[in-house]
PDB file of C-alpha atoms in Angstrom:
ATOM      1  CA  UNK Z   1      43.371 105.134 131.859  1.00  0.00           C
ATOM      2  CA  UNK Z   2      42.525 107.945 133.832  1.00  0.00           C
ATOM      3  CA  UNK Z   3      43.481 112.014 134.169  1.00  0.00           C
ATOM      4  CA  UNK Z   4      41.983 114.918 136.020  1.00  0.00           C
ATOM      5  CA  UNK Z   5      41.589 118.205 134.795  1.00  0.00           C
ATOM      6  CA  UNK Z   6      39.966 121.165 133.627  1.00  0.00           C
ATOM      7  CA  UNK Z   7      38.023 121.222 130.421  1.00  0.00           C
ATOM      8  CA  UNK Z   8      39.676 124.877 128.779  1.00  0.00           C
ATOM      9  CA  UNK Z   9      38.360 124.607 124.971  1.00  0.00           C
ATOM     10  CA  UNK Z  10      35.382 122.439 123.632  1.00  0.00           C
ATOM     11  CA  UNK Z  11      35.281 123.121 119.456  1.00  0.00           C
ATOM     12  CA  UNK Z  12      31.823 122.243 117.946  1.00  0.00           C
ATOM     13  CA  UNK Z  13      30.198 118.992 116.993  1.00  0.00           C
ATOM     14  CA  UNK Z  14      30.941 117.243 113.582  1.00  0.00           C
ATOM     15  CA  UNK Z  15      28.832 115.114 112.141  1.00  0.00           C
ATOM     16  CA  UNK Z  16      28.472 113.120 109.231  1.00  0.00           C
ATOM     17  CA  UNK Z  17      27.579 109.741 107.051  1.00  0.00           C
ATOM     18  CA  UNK Z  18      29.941 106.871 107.061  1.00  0.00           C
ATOM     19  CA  UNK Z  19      30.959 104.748 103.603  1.00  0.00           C
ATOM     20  CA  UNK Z  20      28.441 102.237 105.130  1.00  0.00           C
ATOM     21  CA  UNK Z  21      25.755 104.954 105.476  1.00  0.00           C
ATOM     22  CA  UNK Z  22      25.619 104.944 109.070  1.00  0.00           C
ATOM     23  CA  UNK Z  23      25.488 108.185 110.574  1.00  0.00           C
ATOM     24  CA  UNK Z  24      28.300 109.257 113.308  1.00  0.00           C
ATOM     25  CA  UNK Z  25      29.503 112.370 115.167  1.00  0.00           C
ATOM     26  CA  UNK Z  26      32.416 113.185 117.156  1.00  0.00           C
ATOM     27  CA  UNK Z  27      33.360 116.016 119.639  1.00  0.00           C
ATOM     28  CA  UNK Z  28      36.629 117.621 120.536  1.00  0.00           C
ATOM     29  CA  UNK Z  29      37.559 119.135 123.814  1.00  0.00           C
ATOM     30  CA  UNK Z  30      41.103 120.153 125.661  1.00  0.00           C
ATOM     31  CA  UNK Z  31      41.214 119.264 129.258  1.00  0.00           C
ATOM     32  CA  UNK Z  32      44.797 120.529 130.872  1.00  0.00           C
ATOM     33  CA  UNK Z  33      46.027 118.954 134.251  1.00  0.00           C
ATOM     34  CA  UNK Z  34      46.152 120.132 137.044  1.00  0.00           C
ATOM     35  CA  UNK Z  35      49.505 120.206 139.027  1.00  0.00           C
ATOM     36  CA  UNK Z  36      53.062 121.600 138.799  1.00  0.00           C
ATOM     37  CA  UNK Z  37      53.265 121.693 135.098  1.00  0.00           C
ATOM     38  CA  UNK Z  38      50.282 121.413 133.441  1.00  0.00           C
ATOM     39  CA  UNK Z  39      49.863 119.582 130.363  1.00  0.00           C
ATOM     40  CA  UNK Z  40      46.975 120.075 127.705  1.00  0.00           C
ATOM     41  CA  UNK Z  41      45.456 117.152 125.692  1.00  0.00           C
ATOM     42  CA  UNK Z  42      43.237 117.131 122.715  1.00  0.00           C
ATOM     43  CA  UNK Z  43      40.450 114.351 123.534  1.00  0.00           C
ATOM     44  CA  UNK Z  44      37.271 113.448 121.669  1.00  0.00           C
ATOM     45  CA  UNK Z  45      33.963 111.964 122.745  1.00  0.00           C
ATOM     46  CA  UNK Z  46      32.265 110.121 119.406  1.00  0.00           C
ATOM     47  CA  UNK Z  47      28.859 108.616 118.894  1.00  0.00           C
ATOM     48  CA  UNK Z  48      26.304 108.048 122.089  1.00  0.00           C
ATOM     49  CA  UNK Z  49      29.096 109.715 124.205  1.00  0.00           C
ATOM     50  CA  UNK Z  50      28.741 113.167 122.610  1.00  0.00           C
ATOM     51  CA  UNK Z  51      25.016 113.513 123.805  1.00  0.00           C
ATOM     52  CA  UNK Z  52      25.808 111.458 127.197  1.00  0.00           C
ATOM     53  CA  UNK Z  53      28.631 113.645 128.548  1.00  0.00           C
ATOM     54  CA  UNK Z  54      27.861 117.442 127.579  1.00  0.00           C
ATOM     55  CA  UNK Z  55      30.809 119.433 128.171  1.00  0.00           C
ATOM     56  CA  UNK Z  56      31.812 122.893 128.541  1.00  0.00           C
ATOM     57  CA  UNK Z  57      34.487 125.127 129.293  1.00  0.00           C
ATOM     58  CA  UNK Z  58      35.771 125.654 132.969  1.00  0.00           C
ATOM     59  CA  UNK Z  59      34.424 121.660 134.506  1.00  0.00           C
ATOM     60  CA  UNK Z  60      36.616 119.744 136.580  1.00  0.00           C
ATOM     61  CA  UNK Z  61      36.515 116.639 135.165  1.00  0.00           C
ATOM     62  CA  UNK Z  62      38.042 112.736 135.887  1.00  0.00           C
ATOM     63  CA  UNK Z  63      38.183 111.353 132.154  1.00  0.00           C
ATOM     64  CA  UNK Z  64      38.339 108.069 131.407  1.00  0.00           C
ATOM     65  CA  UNK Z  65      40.048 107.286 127.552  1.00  0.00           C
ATOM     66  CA  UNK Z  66      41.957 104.811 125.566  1.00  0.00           C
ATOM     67  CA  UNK Z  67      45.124 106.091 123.309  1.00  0.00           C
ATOM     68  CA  UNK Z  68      45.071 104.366 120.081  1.00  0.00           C
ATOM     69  CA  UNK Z  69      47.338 104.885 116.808  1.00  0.00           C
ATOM     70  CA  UNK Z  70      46.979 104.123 113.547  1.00  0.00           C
ATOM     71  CA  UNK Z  71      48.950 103.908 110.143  1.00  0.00           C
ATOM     72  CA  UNK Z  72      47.793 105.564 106.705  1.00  0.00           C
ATOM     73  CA  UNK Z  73      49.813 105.725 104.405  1.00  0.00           C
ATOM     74  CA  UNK Z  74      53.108 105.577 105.772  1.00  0.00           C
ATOM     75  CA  UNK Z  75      52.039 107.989 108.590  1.00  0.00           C
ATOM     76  CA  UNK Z  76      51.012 107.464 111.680  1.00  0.00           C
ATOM     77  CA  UNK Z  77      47.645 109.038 113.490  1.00  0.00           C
ATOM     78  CA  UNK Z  78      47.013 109.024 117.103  1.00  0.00           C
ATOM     79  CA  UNK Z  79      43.601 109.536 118.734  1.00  0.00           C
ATOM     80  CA  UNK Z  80      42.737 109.975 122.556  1.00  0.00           C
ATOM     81  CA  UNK Z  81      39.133 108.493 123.182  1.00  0.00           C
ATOM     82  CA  UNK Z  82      37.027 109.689 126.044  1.00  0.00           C
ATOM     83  CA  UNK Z  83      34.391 106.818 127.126  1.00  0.00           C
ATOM     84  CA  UNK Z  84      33.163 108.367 130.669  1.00  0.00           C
ATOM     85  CA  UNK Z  85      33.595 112.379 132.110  1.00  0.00           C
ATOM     86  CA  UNK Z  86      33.107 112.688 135.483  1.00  0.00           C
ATOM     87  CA  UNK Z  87      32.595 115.939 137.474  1.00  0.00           C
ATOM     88  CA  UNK Z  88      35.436 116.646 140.134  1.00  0.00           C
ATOM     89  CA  UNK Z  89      33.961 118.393 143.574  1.00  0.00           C
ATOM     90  CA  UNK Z  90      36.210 121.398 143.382  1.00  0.00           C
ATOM     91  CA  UNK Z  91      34.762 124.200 140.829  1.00  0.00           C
ATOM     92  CA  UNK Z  92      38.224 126.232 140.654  1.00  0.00           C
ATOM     93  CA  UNK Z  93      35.818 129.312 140.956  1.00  0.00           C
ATOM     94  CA  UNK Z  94      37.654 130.616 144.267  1.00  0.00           C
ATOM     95  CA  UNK Z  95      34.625 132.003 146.812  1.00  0.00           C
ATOM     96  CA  UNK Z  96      35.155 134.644 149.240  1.00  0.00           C
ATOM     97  CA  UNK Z  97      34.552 133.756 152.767  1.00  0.00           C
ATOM     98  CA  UNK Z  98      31.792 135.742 154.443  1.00  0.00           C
ATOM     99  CA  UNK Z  99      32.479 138.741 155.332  1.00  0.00           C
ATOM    100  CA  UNK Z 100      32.777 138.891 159.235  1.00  0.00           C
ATOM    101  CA  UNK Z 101      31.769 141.589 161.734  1.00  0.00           C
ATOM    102  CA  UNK Z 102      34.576 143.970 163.157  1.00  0.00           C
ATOM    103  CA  UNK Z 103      33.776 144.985 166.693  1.00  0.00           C
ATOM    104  CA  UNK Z 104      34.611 148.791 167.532  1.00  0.00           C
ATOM    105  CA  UNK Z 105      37.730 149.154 169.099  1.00  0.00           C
ATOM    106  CA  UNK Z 106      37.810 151.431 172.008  1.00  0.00           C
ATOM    107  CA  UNK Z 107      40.435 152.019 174.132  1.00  0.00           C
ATOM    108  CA  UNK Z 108      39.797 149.554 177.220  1.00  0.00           C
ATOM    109  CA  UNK Z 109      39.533 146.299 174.431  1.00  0.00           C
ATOM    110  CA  UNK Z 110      43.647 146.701 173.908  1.00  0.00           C
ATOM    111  CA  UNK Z 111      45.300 143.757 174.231  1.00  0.00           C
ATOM    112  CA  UNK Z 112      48.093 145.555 176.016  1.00  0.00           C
TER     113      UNK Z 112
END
């Protein structure tokens, strides 16, 4: 699946040492549509994908994730999994046109 968006939180990198001894490390962010009612969504990049998609707060971004739940222990746990971020071509930073050149108005340039 897909979703566009704007990346509005990224919390820090955790890290640690899996019961097989491999090492691992996961990232969260929040991306929140764009549209007519927003929606925010917790998503997390994990392993290679932390170092190979840096985020940060304000990007327009096209993620690509899979949505995957799990039971433990009677409870249920669902995860949203970011494998690709791509940057979107609009910044959302809104930029002022130039400024443009008034010409003196005397009284012969009325348009009347």
């Amino acid at each position: 699946m897909e979703i566009e968006g704007r990346i509005t939180q990224v919390m820090p990198t955790v890290s640690g040492i899996s019961q097989k001894g491999n090492q691992w490390k996961k990232q969260d962010f929040v991306i929140e549509t764009l549209g007519q009612y927003p929606r925010k969504i917790c998503m997390e990049l994990f392993g290679d994908k932390v170092d190979q998609y840096p985020v940060s707060v304000g990007q327009n971004v096209k993620v690509g994730f899979d949505i995957e739940s799990r039971e433990y222990n009677g409870r249920w746990y669902t995860s949203v999994s970011a494998w690709k971020i791509e940057p979107v071509g609009h910044t959302g930073v809104a930029v002022p046109p130039p400024p443009v050149a008034a010409a003196p108005i005397s009284g012969d340039d009325l348009p009347f």
